[in-house]
mmCIF file of N, CA and C in Angstrom:
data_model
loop_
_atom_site.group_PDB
_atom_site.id
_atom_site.type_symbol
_atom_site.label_atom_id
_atom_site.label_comp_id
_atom_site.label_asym_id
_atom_site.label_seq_id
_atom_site.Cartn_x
_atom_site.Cartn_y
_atom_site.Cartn_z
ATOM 1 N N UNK A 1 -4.037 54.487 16.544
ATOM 2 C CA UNK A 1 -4.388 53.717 17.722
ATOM 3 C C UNK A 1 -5.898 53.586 17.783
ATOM 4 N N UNK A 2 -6.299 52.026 18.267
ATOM 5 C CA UNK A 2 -7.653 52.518 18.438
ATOM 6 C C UNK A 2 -8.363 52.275 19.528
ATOM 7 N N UNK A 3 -9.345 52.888 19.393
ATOM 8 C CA UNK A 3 -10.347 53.634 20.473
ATOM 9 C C UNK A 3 -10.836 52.398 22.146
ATOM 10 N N UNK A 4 -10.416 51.063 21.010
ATOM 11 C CA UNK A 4 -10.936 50.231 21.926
ATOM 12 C C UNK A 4 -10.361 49.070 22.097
ATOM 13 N N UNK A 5 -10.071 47.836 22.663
ATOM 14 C CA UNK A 5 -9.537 47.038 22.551
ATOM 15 C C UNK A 5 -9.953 45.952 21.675
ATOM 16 N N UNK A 6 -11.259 45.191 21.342
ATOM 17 C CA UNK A 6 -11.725 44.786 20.655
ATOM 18 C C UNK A 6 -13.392 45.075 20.083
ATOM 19 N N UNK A 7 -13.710 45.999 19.961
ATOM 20 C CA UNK A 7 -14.991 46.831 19.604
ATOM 21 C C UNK A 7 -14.839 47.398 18.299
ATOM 22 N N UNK A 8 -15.535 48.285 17.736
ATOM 23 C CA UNK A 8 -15.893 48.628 16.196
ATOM 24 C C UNK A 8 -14.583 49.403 15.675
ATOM 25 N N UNK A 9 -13.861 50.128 16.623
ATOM 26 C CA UNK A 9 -12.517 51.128 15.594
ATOM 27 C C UNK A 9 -11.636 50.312 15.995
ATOM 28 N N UNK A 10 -11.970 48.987 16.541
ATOM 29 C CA UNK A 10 -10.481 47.844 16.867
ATOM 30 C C UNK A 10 -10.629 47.641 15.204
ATOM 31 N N UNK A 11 -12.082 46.860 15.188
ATOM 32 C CA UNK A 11 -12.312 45.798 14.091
ATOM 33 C C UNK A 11 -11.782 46.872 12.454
ATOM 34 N N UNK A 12 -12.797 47.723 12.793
ATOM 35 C CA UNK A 12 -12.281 48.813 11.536
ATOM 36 C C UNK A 12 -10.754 49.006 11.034
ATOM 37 N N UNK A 13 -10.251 49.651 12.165
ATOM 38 C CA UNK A 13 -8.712 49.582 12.025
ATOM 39 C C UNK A 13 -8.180 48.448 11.311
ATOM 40 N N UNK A 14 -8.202 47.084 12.080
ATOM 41 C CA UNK A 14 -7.365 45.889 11.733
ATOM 42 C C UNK A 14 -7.605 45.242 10.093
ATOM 43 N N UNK A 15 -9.174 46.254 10.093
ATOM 44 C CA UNK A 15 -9.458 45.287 8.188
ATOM 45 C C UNK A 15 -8.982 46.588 7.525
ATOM 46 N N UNK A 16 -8.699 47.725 7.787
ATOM 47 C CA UNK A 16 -7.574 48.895 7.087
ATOM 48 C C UNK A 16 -6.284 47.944 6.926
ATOM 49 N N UNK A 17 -5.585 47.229 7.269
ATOM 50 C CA UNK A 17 -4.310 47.330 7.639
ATOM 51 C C UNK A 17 -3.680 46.438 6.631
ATOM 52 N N UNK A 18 -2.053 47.010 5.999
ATOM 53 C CA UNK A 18 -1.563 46.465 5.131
ATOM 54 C C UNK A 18 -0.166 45.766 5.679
ATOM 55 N N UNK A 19 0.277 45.365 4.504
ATOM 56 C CA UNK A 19 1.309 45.041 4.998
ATOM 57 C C UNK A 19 2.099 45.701 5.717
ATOM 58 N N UNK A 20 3.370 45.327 6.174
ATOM 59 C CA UNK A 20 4.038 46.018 7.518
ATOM 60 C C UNK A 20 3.240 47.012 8.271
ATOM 61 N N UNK A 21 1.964 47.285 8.476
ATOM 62 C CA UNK A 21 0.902 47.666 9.673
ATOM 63 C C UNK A 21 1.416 47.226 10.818
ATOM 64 N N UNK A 22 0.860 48.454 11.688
ATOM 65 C CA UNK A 22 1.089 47.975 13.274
ATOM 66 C C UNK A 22 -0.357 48.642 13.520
ATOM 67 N N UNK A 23 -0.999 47.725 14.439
ATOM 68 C CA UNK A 23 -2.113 48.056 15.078
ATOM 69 C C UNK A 23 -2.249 48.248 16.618
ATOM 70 N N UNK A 24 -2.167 49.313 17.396
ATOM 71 C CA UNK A 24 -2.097 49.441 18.788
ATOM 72 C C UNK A 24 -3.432 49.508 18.991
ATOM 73 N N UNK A 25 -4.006 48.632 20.172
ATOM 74 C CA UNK A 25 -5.525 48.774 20.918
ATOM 75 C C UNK A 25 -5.008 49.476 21.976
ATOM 76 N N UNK A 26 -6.181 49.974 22.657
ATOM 77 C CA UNK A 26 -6.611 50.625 24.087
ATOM 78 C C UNK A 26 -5.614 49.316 24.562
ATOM 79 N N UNK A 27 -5.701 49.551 25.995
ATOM 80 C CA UNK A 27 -5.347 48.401 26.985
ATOM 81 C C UNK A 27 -5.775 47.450 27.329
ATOM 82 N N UNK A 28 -5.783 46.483 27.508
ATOM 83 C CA UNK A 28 -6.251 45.289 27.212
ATOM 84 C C UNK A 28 -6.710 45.146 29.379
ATOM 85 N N UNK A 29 -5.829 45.858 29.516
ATOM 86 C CA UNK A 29 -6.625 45.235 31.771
ATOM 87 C C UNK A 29 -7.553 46.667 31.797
ATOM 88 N N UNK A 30 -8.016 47.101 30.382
ATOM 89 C CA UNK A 30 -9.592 47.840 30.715
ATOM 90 C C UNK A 30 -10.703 46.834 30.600
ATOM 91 N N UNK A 31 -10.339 45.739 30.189
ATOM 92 C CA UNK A 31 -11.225 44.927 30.121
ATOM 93 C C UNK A 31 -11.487 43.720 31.336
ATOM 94 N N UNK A 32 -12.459 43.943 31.633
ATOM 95 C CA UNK A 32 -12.351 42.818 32.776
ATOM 96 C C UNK A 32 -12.360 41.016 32.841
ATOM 97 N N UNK A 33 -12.486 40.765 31.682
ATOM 98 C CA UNK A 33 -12.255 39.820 30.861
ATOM 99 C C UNK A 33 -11.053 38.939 31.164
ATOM 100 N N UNK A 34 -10.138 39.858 30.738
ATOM 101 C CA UNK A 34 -8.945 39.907 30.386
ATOM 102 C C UNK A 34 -8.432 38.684 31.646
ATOM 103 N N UNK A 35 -8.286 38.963 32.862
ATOM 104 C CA UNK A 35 -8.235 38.277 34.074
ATOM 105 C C UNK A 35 -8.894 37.755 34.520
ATOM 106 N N UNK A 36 -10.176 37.598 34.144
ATOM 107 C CA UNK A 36 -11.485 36.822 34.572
ATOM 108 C C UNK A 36 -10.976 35.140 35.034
ATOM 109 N N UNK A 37 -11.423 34.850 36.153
ATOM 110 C CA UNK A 37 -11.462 33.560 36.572
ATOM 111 C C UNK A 37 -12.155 32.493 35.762
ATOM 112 N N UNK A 38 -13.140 32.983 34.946
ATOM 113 C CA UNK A 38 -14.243 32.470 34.191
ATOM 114 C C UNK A 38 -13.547 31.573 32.784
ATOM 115 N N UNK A 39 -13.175 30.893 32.961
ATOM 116 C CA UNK A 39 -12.718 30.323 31.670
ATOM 117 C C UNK A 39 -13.567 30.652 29.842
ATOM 118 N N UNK A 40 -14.199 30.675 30.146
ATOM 119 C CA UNK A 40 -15.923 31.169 29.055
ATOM 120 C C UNK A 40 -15.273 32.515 28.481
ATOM 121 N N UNK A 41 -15.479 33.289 30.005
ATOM 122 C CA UNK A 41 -15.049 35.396 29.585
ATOM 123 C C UNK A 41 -14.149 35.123 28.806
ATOM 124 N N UNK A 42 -12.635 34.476 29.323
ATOM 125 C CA UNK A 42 -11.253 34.945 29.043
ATOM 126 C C UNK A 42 -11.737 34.452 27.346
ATOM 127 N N UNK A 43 -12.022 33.518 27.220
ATOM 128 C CA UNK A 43 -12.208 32.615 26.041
ATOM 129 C C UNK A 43 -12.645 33.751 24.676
ATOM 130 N N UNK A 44 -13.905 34.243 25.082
ATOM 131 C CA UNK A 44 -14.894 35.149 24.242
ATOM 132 C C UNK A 44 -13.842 36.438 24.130
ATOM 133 N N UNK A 45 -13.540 36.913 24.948
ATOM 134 C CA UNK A 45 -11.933 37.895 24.735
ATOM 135 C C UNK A 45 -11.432 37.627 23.614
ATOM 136 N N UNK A 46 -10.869 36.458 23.900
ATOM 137 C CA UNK A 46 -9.313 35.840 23.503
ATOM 138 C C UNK A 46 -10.324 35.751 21.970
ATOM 139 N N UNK A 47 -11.449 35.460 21.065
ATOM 140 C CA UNK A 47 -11.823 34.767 20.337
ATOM 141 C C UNK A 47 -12.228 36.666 19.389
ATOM 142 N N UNK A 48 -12.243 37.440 20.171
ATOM 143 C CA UNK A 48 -12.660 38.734 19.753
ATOM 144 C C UNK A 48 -10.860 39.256 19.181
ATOM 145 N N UNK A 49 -10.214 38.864 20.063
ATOM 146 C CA UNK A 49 -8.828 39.373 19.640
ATOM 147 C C UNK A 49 -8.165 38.434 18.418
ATOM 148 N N UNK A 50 -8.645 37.516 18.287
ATOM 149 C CA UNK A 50 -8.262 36.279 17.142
ATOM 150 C C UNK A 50 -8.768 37.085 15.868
ATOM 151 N N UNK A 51 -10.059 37.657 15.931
ATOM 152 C CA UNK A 51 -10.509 38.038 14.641
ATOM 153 C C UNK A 51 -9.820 39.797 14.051
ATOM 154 N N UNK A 52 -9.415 40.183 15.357
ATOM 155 C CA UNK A 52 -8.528 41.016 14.359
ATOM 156 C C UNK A 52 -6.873 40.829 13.949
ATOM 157 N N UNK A 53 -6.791 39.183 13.700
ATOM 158 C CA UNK A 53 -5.684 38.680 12.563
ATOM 159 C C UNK A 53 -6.199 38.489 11.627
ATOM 160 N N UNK A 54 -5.062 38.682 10.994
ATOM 161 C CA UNK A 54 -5.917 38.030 9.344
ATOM 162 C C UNK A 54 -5.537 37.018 8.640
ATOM 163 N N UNK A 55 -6.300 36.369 8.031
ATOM 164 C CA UNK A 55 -5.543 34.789 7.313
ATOM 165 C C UNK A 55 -4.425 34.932 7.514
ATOM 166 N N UNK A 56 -3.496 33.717 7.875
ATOM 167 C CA UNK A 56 -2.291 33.808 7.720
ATOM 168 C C UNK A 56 -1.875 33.958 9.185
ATOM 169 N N UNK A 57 -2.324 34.801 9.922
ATOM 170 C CA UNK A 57 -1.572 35.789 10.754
ATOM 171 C C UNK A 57 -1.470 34.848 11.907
ATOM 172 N N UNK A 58 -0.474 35.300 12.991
ATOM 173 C CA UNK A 58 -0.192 34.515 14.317
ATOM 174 C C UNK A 58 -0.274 35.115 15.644
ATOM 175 N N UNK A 59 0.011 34.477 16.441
ATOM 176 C CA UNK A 59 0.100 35.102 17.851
ATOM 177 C C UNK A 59 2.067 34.969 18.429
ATOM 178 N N UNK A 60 2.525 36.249 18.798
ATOM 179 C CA UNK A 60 3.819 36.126 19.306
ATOM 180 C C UNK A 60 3.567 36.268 20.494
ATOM 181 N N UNK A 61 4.329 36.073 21.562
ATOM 182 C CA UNK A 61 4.210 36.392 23.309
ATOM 183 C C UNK A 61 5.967 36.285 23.006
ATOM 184 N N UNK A 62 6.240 37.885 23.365
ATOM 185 C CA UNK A 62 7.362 38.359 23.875
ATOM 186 C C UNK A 62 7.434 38.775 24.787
ATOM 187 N N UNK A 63 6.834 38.492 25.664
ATOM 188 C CA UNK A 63 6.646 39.282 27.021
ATOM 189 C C UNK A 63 6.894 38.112 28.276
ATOM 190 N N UNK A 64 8.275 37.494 28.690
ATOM 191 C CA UNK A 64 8.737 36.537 29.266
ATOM 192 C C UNK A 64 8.067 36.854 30.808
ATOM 193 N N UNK A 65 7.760 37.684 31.290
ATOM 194 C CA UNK A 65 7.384 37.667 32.602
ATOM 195 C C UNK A 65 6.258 37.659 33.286
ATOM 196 N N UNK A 66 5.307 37.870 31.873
ATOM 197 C CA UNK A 66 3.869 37.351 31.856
ATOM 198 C C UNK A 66 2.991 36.077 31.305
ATOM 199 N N UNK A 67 4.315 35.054 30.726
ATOM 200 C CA UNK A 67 3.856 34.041 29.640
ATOM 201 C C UNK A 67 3.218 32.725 30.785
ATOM 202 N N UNK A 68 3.278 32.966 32.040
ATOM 203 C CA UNK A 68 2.894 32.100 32.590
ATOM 204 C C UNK A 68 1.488 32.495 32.804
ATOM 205 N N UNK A 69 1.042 33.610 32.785
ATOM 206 C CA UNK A 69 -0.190 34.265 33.193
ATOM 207 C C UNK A 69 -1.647 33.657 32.503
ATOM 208 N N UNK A 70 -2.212 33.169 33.250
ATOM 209 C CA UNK A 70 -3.968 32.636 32.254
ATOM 210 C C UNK A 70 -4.430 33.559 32.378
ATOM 211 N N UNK A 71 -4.574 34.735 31.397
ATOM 212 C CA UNK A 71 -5.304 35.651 30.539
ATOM 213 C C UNK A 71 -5.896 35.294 29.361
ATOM 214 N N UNK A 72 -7.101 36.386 29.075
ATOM 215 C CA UNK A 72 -6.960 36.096 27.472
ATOM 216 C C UNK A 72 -6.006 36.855 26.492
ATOM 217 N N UNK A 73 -5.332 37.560 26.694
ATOM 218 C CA UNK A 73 -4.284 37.809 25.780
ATOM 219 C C UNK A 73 -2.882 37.436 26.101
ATOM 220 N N UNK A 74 -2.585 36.504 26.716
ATOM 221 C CA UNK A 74 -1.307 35.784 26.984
ATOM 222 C C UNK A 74 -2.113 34.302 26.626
ATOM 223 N N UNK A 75 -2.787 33.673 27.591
ATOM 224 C CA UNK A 75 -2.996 31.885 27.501
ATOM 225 C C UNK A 75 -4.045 31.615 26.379
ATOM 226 N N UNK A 76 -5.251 32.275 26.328
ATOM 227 C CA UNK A 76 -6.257 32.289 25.868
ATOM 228 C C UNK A 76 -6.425 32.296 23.836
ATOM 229 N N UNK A 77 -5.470 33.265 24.175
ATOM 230 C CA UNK A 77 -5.184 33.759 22.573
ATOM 231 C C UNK A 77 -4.836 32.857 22.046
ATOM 232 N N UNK A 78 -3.453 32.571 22.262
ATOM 233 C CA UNK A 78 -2.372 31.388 21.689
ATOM 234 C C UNK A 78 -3.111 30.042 21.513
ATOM 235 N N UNK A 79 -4.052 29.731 21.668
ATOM 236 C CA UNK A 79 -5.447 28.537 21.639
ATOM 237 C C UNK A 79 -5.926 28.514 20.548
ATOM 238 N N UNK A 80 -5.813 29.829 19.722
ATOM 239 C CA UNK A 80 -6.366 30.020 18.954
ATOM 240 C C UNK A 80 -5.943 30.086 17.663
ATOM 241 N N UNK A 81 -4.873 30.778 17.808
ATOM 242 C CA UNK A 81 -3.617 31.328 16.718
ATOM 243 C C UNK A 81 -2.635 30.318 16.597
ATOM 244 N N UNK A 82 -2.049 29.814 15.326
ATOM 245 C CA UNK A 82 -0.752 29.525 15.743
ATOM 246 C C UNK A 82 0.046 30.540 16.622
ATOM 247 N N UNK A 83 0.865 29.966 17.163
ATOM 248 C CA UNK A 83 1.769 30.844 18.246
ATOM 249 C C UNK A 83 3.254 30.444 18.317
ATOM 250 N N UNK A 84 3.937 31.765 18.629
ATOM 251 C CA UNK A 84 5.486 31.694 18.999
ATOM 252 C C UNK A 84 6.134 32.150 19.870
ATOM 253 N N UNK A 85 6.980 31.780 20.423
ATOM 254 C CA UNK A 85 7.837 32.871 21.408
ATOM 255 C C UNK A 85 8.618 33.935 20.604
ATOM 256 N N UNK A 86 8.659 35.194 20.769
ATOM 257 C CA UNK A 86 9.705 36.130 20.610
ATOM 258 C C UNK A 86 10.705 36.054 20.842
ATOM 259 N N UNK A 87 11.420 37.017 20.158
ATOM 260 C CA UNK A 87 13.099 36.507 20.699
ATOM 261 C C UNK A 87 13.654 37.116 21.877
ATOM 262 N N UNK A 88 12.897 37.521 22.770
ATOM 263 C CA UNK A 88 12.779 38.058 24.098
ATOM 264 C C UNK A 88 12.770 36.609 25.064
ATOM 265 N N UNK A 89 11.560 36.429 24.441
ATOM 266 C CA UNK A 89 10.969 35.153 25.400
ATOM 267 C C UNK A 89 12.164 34.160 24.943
ATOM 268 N N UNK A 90 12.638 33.503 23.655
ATOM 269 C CA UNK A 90 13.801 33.003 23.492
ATOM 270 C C UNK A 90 14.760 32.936 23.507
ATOM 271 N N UNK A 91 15.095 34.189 23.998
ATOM 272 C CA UNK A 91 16.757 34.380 25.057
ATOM 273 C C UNK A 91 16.661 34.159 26.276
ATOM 274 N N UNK A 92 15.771 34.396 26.948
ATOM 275 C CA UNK A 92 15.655 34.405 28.230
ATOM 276 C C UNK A 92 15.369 32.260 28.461
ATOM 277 N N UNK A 93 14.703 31.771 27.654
ATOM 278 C CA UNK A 93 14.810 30.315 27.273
ATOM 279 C C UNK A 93 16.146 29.764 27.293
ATOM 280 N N UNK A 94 16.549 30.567 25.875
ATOM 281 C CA UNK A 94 18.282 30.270 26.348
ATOM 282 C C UNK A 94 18.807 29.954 27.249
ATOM 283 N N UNK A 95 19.226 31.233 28.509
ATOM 284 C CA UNK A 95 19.674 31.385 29.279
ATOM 285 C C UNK A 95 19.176 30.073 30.318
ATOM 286 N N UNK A 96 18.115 29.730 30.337
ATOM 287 C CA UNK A 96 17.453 28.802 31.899
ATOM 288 C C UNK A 96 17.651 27.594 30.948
ATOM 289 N N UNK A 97 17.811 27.178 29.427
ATOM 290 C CA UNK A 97 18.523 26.035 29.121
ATOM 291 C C UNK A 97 20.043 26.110 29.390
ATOM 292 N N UNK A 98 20.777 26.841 29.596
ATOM 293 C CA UNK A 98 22.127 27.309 30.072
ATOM 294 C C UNK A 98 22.225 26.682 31.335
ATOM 295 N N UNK A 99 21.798 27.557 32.017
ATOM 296 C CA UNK A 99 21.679 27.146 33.855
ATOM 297 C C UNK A 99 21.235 26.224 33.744
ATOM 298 N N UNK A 100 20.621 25.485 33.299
ATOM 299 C CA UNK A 100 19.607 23.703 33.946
ATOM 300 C C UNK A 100 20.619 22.542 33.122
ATOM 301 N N UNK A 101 21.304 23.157 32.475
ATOM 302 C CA UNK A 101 21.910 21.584 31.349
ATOM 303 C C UNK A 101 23.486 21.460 31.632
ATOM 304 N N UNK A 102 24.053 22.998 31.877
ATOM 305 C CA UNK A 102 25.517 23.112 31.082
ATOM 306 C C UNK A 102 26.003 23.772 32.475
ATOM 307 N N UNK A 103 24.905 24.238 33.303
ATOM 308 C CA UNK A 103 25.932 24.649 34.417
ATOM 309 C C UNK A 103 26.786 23.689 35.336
ATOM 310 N N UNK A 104 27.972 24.162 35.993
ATOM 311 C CA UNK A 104 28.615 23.185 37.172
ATOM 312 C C UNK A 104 27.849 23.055 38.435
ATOM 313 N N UNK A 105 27.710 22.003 38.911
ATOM 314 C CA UNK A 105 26.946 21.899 40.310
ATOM 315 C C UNK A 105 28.282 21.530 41.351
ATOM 316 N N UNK A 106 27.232 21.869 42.431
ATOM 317 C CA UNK A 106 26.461 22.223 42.884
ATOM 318 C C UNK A 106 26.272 24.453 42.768
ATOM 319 N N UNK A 107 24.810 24.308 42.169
ATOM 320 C CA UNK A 107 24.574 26.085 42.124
ATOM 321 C C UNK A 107 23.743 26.094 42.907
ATOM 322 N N UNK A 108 23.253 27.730 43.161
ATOM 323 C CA UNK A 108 22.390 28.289 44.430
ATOM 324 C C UNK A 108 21.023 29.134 42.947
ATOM 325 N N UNK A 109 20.018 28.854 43.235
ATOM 326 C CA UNK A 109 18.792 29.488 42.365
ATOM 327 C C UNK A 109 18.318 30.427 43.750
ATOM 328 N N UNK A 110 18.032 31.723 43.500
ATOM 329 C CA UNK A 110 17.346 32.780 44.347
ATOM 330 C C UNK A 110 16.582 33.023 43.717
ATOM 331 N N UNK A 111 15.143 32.487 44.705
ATOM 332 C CA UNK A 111 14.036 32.836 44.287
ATOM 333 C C UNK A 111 13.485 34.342 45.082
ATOM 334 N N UNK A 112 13.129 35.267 44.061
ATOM 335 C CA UNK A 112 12.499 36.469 45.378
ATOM 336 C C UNK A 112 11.807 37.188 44.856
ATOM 337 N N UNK A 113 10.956 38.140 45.623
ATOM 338 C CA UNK A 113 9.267 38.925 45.200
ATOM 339 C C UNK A 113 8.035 38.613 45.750
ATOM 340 N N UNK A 114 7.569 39.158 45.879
ATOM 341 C CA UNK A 114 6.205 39.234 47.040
ATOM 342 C C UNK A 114 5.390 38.316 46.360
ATOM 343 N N UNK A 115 5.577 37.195 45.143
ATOM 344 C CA UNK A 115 5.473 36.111 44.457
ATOM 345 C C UNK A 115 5.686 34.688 44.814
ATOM 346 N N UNK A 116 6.582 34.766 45.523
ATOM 347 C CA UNK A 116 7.422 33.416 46.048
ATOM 348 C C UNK A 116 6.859 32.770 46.528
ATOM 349 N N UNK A 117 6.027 32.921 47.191
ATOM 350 C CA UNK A 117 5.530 31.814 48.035
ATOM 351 C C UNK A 117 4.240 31.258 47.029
ATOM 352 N N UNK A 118 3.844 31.596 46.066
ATOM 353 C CA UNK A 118 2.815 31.255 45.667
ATOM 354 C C UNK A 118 3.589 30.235 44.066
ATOM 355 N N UNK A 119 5.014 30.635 43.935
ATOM 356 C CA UNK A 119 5.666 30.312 43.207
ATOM 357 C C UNK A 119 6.435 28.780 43.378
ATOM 358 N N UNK A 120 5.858 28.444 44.263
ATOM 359 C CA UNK A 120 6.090 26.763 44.097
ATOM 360 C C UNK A 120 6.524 25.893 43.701
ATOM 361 N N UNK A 121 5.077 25.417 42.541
ATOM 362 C CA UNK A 121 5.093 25.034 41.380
ATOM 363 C C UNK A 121 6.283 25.178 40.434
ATOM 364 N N UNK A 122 6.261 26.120 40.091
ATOM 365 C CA UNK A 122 7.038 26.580 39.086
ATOM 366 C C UNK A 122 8.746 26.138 39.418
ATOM 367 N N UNK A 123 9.112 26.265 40.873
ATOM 368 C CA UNK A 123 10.318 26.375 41.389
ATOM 369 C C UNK A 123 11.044 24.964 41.620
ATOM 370 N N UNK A 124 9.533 24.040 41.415
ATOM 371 C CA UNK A 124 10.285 22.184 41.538
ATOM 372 C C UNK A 124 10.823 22.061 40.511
ATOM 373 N N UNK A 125 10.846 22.773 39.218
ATOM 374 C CA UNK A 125 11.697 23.000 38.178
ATOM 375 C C UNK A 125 12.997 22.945 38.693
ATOM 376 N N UNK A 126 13.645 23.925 39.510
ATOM 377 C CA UNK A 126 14.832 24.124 39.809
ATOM 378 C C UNK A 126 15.271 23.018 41.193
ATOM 379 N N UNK A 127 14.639 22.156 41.775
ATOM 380 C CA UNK A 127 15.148 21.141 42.771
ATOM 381 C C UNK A 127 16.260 20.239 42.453
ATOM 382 N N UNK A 128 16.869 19.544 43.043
ATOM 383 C CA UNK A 128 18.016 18.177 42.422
ATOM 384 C C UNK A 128 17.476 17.282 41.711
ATOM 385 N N UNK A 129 18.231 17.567 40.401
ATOM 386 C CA UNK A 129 17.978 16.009 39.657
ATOM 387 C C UNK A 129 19.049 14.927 40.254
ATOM 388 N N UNK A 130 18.198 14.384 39.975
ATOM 389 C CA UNK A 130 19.312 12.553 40.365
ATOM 390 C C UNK A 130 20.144 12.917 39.307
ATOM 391 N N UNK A 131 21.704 12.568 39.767
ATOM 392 C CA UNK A 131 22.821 12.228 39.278
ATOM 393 C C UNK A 131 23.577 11.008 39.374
ATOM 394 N N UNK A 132 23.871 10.661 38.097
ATOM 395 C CA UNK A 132 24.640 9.121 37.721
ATOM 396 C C UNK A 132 25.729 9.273 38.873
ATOM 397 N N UNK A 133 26.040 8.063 39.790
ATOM 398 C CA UNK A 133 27.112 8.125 40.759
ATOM 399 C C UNK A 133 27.774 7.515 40.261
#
């Protein structure tokens, strides 16, 4: 593991690393960056975490409950890297292509969490589509 999230035993570590390597950093919300409003910060983050891939290498986001989040290691990164969803994040895809295409209507969506109200946006997703009469 190393010492830092993107600093000298990040960088060290990641140019050690061979095939099937796993590289764990420090935590990434020690950095204040990380959440920065600053489009610039998150950026210079996100551009420090790019360089410990190596040719070739990509960005995955398996982490479905944060992929909406503008960070630099969720939004920021993936800018940089080719990028993919996990198969976390692609089941859970599944499932809300399930419910939105193939379910019977009329259904009930429950939205809830001390989130909701700021969750809006996201939720005109789930409103009535026009249906052929």
């Amino acid at each position: 593991m190393a010492g830092d999230v993107v600093g000298t035993d990040a960088l060290a570590r990641a140019e050690g690393l061979t095939d099937g390597d796993i590289l764990l950093l420090e935590n990434i919300r020690f950095d204040p960056r990380e959440t920065s409003k600053d489009d610039g910060e998150r950026l210079a983050l996100a551009k420090q975490l790019a360089e410990l891939v190596s040719p070739g290498g990509a960005f995955v986001s398996d982490g479905f409950g944060v992929v909406h989040r503008k960070q630099a290691s969720v939004y920021d990164v993936a800018t940089l890297l080719p990028h993919y969803a996990g198969t976390l994040v692609a089941a859970e895809l599944a499932v809300l292509e399930q419910l939105t295409s193939s379910t019977k209507r009329p259904y009930a969506v429950v939205l809830a969490g001390p989130k909701c109200p700021t969750s809006s946006a996201s939720s005109s997703h789930w409103r009535p589509k026009p249906t052929a009469s």
